[in-house]
């Protein structure tokens, strides 16, 4: 209360904010829809949805897999999640160190590649009769994608909408998309993981679906990066000269 009492009053809204407030909800929704249709903005929404779906769906199957494959107790599963948290924290620190020298788009492409590699390890190594190191390798490789994607995507989104008067609404909408993916992820995993069999594979349909979605997003990211490197007009002029 004391802090709130001593804080200075915020500055008054500028003309753009007053115009937005006076336009009503319909005008704001129309303006947001126009912003979201921009490829750079839409790509950020697609990335946040996919990676949150990836995180929550793979996280949802950890306990069933460890229970059936290794007979883990609640305490042992808490140690697994603790190890996952430590890996994510360490990798996040590494990403923070290298991100000033590497572009956000490159980091997100690396995240998609590492996620694909992790899914490949799962499809190859995971069964309900696997040794513990098979589980650890595939899970560890999949986790690399999380810090490589989330912070760079937020950073990229902030740069894209930084000059927009709808920045607050767009950030709220991005958070809502992430929340929707967090709801959809466990439902997606539980509907496709199937029943465990003594030596059967683990969730191949689920991971194949994630691989397909990730592949499409990787193609989009790669094409966008190539378009930034060689603008379409310059490429067309070079082709006509040659």
mmCIF file of C-alpha atoms in Angstrom:
data_model
loop_
_atom_site.group_PDB
_atom_site.id
_atom_site.type_symbol
_atom_site.label_atom_id
_atom_site.label_comp_id
_atom_site.label_asym_id
_atom_site.label_seq_id
_atom_site.Cartn_x
_atom_site.Cartn_y
_atom_site.Cartn_z
ATOM 1 C CA UNK A 1 0.000 0.000 0.000
ATOM 2 C CA UNK A 2 2.839 2.371 0.886
ATOM 3 C CA UNK A 3 4.513 1.658 -2.449
ATOM 4 C CA UNK A 4 1.318 2.350 -4.367
ATOM 5 C CA UNK A 5 0.795 5.559 -2.432
ATOM 6 C CA UNK A 6 4.245 6.888 -3.339
ATOM 7 C CA UNK A 7 4.319 5.872 -6.995
ATOM 8 C CA UNK A 8 3.929 8.767 -9.448
ATOM 9 C CA UNK A 9 0.884 9.002 -11.669
ATOM 10 C CA UNK A 10 1.355 7.410 -15.107
ATOM 11 C CA UNK A 11 1.608 9.813 -18.043
ATOM 12 C CA UNK A 12 -1.611 10.526 -19.949
ATOM 13 C CA UNK A 13 -2.394 8.465 -23.021
ATOM 14 C CA UNK A 14 -1.297 9.820 -26.347
ATOM 15 C CA UNK A 15 -3.593 10.577 -29.287
ATOM 16 C CA UNK A 16 -3.207 7.062 -30.664
ATOM 17 C CA UNK A 17 -4.382 5.491 -27.414
ATOM 18 C CA UNK A 18 -7.354 7.843 -27.175
ATOM 19 C CA UNK A 19 -8.310 6.983 -30.748
ATOM 20 C CA UNK A 20 -8.112 3.311 -29.911
ATOM 21 C CA UNK A 21 -10.188 3.751 -26.770
ATOM 22 C CA UNK A 22 -12.792 5.800 -28.618
ATOM 23 C CA UNK A 23 -13.106 3.330 -31.448
ATOM 24 C CA UNK A 24 -14.750 0.678 -29.321
ATOM 25 C CA UNK A 25 -14.157 -3.031 -29.063
ATOM 26 C CA UNK A 26 -15.055 -3.736 -32.687
ATOM 27 C CA UNK A 27 -12.466 -1.301 -33.996
ATOM 28 C CA UNK A 28 -9.817 -2.719 -31.658
ATOM 29 C CA UNK A 29 -10.653 -6.277 -32.714
ATOM 30 C CA UNK A 30 -10.454 -5.270 -36.380
ATOM 31 C CA UNK A 31 -7.078 -3.631 -35.853
ATOM 32 C CA UNK A 32 -5.759 -6.677 -33.973
ATOM 33 C CA UNK A 33 -6.943 -8.952 -36.780
ATOM 34 C CA UNK A 34 -5.061 -6.799 -39.285
ATOM 35 C CA UNK A 35 -1.892 -7.030 -37.185
ATOM 36 C CA UNK A 36 -2.189 -10.803 -36.690
ATOM 37 C CA UNK A 37 -2.517 -11.371 -40.438
ATOM 38 C CA UNK A 38 0.989 -10.001 -40.952
ATOM 39 C CA UNK A 39 3.308 -12.976 -41.697
ATOM 40 C CA UNK A 40 5.933 -11.965 -39.125
ATOM 41 C CA UNK A 41 3.312 -11.719 -36.366
ATOM 42 C CA UNK A 42 1.440 -14.844 -37.409
ATOM 43 C CA UNK A 43 4.705 -16.800 -37.411
ATOM 44 C CA UNK A 44 5.280 -15.865 -33.761
ATOM 45 C CA UNK A 45 1.800 -17.082 -32.866
ATOM 46 C CA UNK A 46 2.367 -20.354 -34.710
ATOM 47 C CA UNK A 47 5.704 -20.862 -32.953
ATOM 48 C CA UNK A 48 4.351 -20.192 -29.455
ATOM 49 C CA UNK A 49 1.425 -22.556 -30.052
ATOM 50 C CA UNK A 50 3.593 -25.361 -31.397
ATOM 51 C CA UNK A 51 6.280 -25.182 -28.726
ATOM 52 C CA UNK A 52 3.784 -24.996 -25.863
ATOM 53 C CA UNK A 53 1.904 -27.923 -27.379
ATOM 54 C CA UNK A 54 5.234 -29.754 -27.662
ATOM 55 C CA UNK A 55 6.148 -29.011 -24.038
ATOM 56 C CA UNK A 56 2.825 -29.919 -22.444
ATOM 57 C CA UNK A 57 2.189 -33.046 -24.509
ATOM 58 C CA UNK A 58 5.657 -34.498 -23.908
ATOM 59 C CA UNK A 59 5.495 -33.515 -20.236
ATOM 60 C CA UNK A 60 2.124 -35.214 -19.840
ATOM 61 C CA UNK A 61 3.460 -38.634 -20.809
ATOM 62 C CA UNK A 62 6.528 -38.613 -18.549
ATOM 63 C CA UNK A 63 4.753 -40.103 -15.528
ATOM 64 C CA UNK A 64 2.878 -42.855 -17.459
ATOM 65 C CA UNK A 65 6.061 -43.839 -19.287
ATOM 66 C CA UNK A 66 8.282 -43.936 -16.207
ATOM 67 C CA UNK A 67 5.605 -45.788 -14.235
ATOM 68 C CA UNK A 68 5.154 -48.556 -16.804
ATOM 69 C CA UNK A 69 8.762 -48.778 -17.978
ATOM 70 C CA UNK A 70 10.600 -48.396 -14.661
ATOM 71 C CA UNK A 71 7.978 -48.572 -11.923
ATOM 72 C CA UNK A 72 8.900 -45.109 -10.655
ATOM 73 C CA UNK A 73 7.255 -43.799 -7.513
ATOM 74 C CA UNK A 74 5.976 -40.253 -7.034
ATOM 75 C CA UNK A 75 9.259 -39.255 -5.399
ATOM 76 C CA UNK A 76 11.317 -40.696 -8.253
ATOM 77 C CA UNK A 77 9.181 -38.859 -10.795
ATOM 78 C CA UNK A 78 9.717 -35.639 -8.849
ATOM 79 C CA UNK A 79 13.455 -36.212 -9.258
ATOM 80 C CA UNK A 80 12.913 -36.618 -13.003
ATOM 81 C CA UNK A 81 11.087 -33.285 -13.174
ATOM 82 C CA UNK A 82 13.806 -31.726 -11.038
ATOM 83 C CA UNK A 83 16.455 -32.905 -13.501
ATOM 84 C CA UNK A 84 14.352 -31.529 -16.360
ATOM 85 C CA UNK A 85 14.140 -28.145 -14.618
ATOM 86 C CA UNK A 86 17.904 -28.051 -14.043
ATOM 87 C CA UNK A 87 18.596 -28.801 -17.716
ATOM 88 C CA UNK A 88 16.191 -26.089 -18.874
ATOM 89 C CA UNK A 89 17.742 -23.533 -16.494
ATOM 90 C CA UNK A 90 21.288 -24.320 -17.657
ATOM 91 C CA UNK A 91 20.306 -24.219 -21.324
ATOM 92 C CA UNK A 92 18.405 -20.959 -20.795
ATOM 93 C CA UNK A 93 21.574 -19.391 -19.404
ATOM 94 C CA UNK A 94 23.494 -20.594 -22.456
ATOM 95 C CA UNK A 95 20.851 -19.139 -24.788
ATOM 96 C CA UNK A 96 20.993 -15.795 -22.972
ATOM 97 C CA UNK A 97 24.762 -15.766 -23.438
ATOM 98 C CA UNK A 98 24.746 -16.535 -27.167
ATOM 99 C CA UNK A 99 21.549 -14.767 -28.255
ATOM 100 C CA UNK A 100 23.178 -11.325 -28.754
ATOM 101 C CA UNK A 101 25.482 -12.895 -31.350
ATOM 102 C CA UNK A 102 22.868 -15.137 -32.953
ATOM 103 C CA UNK A 103 19.573 -13.981 -34.406
ATOM 104 C CA UNK A 104 16.232 -14.995 -32.929
ATOM 105 C CA UNK A 105 15.202 -16.707 -36.166
ATOM 106 C CA UNK A 106 18.366 -18.852 -36.151
ATOM 107 C CA UNK A 107 17.756 -19.923 -32.557
ATOM 108 C CA UNK A 108 14.170 -20.910 -33.332
ATOM 109 C CA UNK A 109 15.294 -22.930 -36.349
ATOM 110 C CA UNK A 110 17.859 -24.640 -34.097
ATOM 111 C CA UNK A 111 15.049 -25.350 -31.620
ATOM 112 C CA UNK A 112 12.937 -26.989 -34.315
ATOM 113 C CA UNK A 113 15.902 -29.080 -35.472
ATOM 114 C CA UNK A 114 16.719 -30.200 -31.931
ATOM 115 C CA UNK A 115 13.067 -31.018 -31.326
ATOM 116 C CA UNK A 116 13.014 -33.130 -34.488
ATOM 117 C CA UNK A 117 16.193 -34.883 -33.368
ATOM 118 C CA UNK A 118 14.638 -35.544 -29.965
ATOM 119 C CA UNK A 119 11.497 -36.993 -31.553
ATOM 120 C CA UNK A 120 13.719 -39.207 -33.712
ATOM 121 C CA UNK A 121 15.467 -40.458 -30.568
ATOM 122 C CA UNK A 122 12.091 -41.194 -28.961
ATOM 123 C CA UNK A 123 10.833 -43.148 -31.972
ATOM 124 C CA UNK A 124 14.080 -45.109 -32.076
ATOM 125 C CA UNK A 125 14.804 -45.685 -28.380
ATOM 126 C CA UNK A 126 11.581 -45.559 -26.384
ATOM 127 C CA UNK A 127 9.680 -48.733 -25.599
ATOM 128 C CA UNK A 128 7.985 -49.862 -22.403
ATOM 129 C CA UNK A 129 10.906 -52.263 -21.841
ATOM 130 C CA UNK A 130 13.695 -49.727 -22.475
ATOM 131 C CA UNK A 131 16.648 -49.174 -20.143
ATOM 132 C CA UNK A 132 16.745 -45.919 -18.221
ATOM 133 C CA UNK A 133 19.492 -44.393 -20.359
ATOM 134 C CA UNK A 134 17.285 -44.670 -23.468
ATOM 135 C CA UNK A 135 14.684 -42.550 -21.714
ATOM 136 C CA UNK A 136 17.278 -40.054 -20.458
ATOM 137 C CA UNK A 137 18.923 -39.520 -23.857
ATOM 138 C CA UNK A 138 15.695 -38.917 -25.785
ATOM 139 C CA UNK A 139 14.181 -36.706 -23.078
ATOM 140 C CA UNK A 140 17.384 -34.700 -22.749
ATOM 141 C CA UNK A 141 17.613 -34.053 -26.486
ATOM 142 C CA UNK A 142 13.963 -33.004 -26.685
ATOM 143 C CA UNK A 143 14.434 -30.537 -23.842
ATOM 144 C CA UNK A 144 17.061 -28.605 -25.791
ATOM 145 C CA UNK A 145 14.266 -27.155 -27.935
ATOM 146 C CA UNK A 146 12.500 -25.402 -25.042
ATOM 147 C CA UNK A 147 14.984 -22.641 -24.105
ATOM 148 C CA UNK A 148 16.084 -22.310 -27.718
ATOM 149 C CA UNK A 149 12.540 -21.390 -28.734
ATOM 150 C CA UNK A 150 10.565 -19.618 -26.032
ATOM 151 C CA UNK A 151 12.766 -16.635 -25.166
ATOM 152 C CA UNK A 152 13.857 -15.939 -28.774
ATOM 153 C CA UNK A 153 10.257 -16.097 -29.958
ATOM 154 C CA UNK A 154 9.184 -13.591 -27.292
ATOM 155 C CA UNK A 155 12.113 -11.375 -28.239
ATOM 156 C CA UNK A 156 11.216 -11.591 -31.914
ATOM 157 C CA UNK A 157 7.583 -10.813 -31.199
ATOM 158 C CA UNK A 158 8.519 -7.752 -29.131
ATOM 159 C CA UNK A 159 10.596 -6.429 -32.020
ATOM 160 C CA UNK A 160 7.836 -7.047 -34.556
ATOM 161 C CA UNK A 161 5.059 -5.327 -32.574
ATOM 162 C CA UNK A 162 7.263 -2.864 -30.676
ATOM 163 C CA UNK A 163 6.027 0.151 -32.670
ATOM 164 C CA UNK A 164 2.387 -0.909 -32.731
ATOM 165 C CA UNK A 165 -0.172 0.920 -30.610
ATOM 166 C CA UNK A 166 -1.771 -2.512 -30.086
ATOM 167 C CA UNK A 167 1.329 -3.975 -28.462
ATOM 168 C CA UNK A 168 -0.406 -4.676 -25.149
ATOM 169 C CA UNK A 169 -3.360 -6.414 -26.767
ATOM 170 C CA UNK A 170 -1.105 -8.474 -29.020
ATOM 171 C CA UNK A 171 1.053 -9.591 -26.088
ATOM 172 C CA UNK A 172 -2.066 -10.618 -24.198
ATOM 173 C CA UNK A 173 -3.274 -12.530 -27.232
ATOM 174 C CA UNK A 174 0.098 -14.286 -27.529
ATOM 175 C CA UNK A 175 -0.168 -15.362 -23.903
ATOM 176 C CA UNK A 176 -3.691 -16.622 -24.544
ATOM 177 C CA UNK A 177 -2.489 -18.725 -27.479
ATOM 178 C CA UNK A 178 0.210 -20.220 -25.245
ATOM 179 C CA UNK A 179 -2.446 -21.056 -22.628
ATOM 180 C CA UNK A 180 -4.663 -22.699 -25.239
ATOM 181 C CA UNK A 181 -1.731 -24.839 -26.357
ATOM 182 C CA UNK A 182 -1.131 -25.778 -22.717
ATOM 183 C CA UNK A 183 -4.715 -27.038 -22.516
ATOM 184 C CA UNK A 184 -4.640 -28.836 -25.862
ATOM 185 C CA UNK A 185 -1.270 -30.534 -25.241
ATOM 186 C CA UNK A 186 -2.317 -33.055 -22.540
ATOM 187 C CA UNK A 187 -5.554 -33.811 -24.389
ATOM 188 C CA UNK A 188 -3.598 -34.405 -27.591
ATOM 189 C CA UNK A 189 -1.124 -36.665 -25.769
ATOM 190 C CA UNK A 190 -3.733 -38.715 -23.923
ATOM 191 C CA UNK A 191 -5.779 -39.286 -27.071
ATOM 192 C CA UNK A 192 -2.832 -40.590 -29.115
ATOM 193 C CA UNK A 193 -0.436 -42.283 -26.715
ATOM 194 C CA UNK A 194 -2.382 -45.542 -26.710
ATOM 195 C CA UNK A 195 -2.279 -48.366 -24.210
ATOM 196 C CA UNK A 196 1.139 -49.557 -22.964
ATOM 197 C CA UNK A 197 2.260 -52.976 -24.165
ATOM 198 C CA UNK A 198 5.115 -55.033 -22.657
ATOM 199 C CA UNK A 199 7.676 -54.172 -25.332
ATOM 200 C CA UNK A 200 5.737 -51.811 -27.557
ATOM 201 C CA UNK A 201 6.682 -48.336 -28.776
ATOM 202 C CA UNK A 202 5.695 -45.241 -26.833
ATOM 203 C CA UNK A 203 3.242 -42.803 -28.389
ATOM 204 C CA UNK A 204 4.364 -43.096 -31.979
ATOM 205 C CA UNK A 205 1.247 -41.453 -33.374
ATOM 206 C CA UNK A 206 1.612 -38.550 -30.956
ATOM 207 C CA UNK A 207 5.265 -37.965 -31.784
ATOM 208 C CA UNK A 208 4.657 -38.401 -35.510
ATOM 209 C CA UNK A 209 2.025 -35.665 -35.329
ATOM 210 C CA UNK A 210 4.433 -33.377 -33.487
ATOM 211 C CA UNK A 211 7.108 -34.111 -36.075
ATOM 212 C CA UNK A 212 4.710 -33.176 -38.889
ATOM 213 C CA UNK A 213 3.704 -29.893 -37.271
ATOM 214 C CA UNK A 214 7.308 -29.070 -36.468
ATOM 215 C CA UNK A 215 8.382 -29.851 -40.016
ATOM 216 C CA UNK A 216 5.845 -27.432 -41.467
ATOM 217 C CA UNK A 217 6.915 -24.709 -39.035
ATOM 218 C CA UNK A 218 10.585 -25.371 -39.829
ATOM 219 C CA UNK A 219 9.868 -24.984 -43.542
ATOM 220 C CA UNK A 220 8.076 -21.685 -42.887
ATOM 221 C CA UNK A 221 10.914 -20.392 -40.702
ATOM 222 C CA UNK A 222 13.574 -21.411 -43.243
ATOM 223 C CA UNK A 223 11.738 -19.789 -46.144
ATOM 224 C CA UNK A 224 11.218 -16.599 -44.130
ATOM 225 C CA UNK A 225 14.894 -16.485 -43.211
ATOM 226 C CA UNK A 226 15.896 -17.040 -46.829
ATOM 227 C CA UNK A 227 13.561 -14.237 -47.929
ATOM 228 C CA UNK A 228 15.205 -11.897 -45.414
ATOM 229 C CA UNK A 229 18.678 -12.842 -46.641
ATOM 230 C CA UNK A 230 17.791 -12.402 -50.325
ATOM 231 C CA UNK A 231 14.856 -10.013 -50.849
ATOM 232 C CA UNK A 232 12.482 -11.103 -53.592
ATOM 233 C CA UNK A 233 13.094 -8.061 -55.727
ATOM 234 C CA UNK A 234 16.872 -8.451 -55.605
ATOM 235 C CA UNK A 235 16.618 -12.150 -56.371
ATOM 236 C CA UNK A 236 14.360 -11.441 -59.363
ATOM 237 C CA UNK A 237 16.704 -8.759 -60.698
ATOM 238 C CA UNK A 238 19.688 -11.078 -60.312
ATOM 239 C CA UNK A 239 17.860 -13.860 -62.137
ATOM 240 C CA UNK A 240 16.944 -11.517 -65.019
ATOM 241 C CA UNK A 241 20.537 -10.336 -65.342
ATOM 242 C CA UNK A 242 21.899 -13.867 -65.409
#
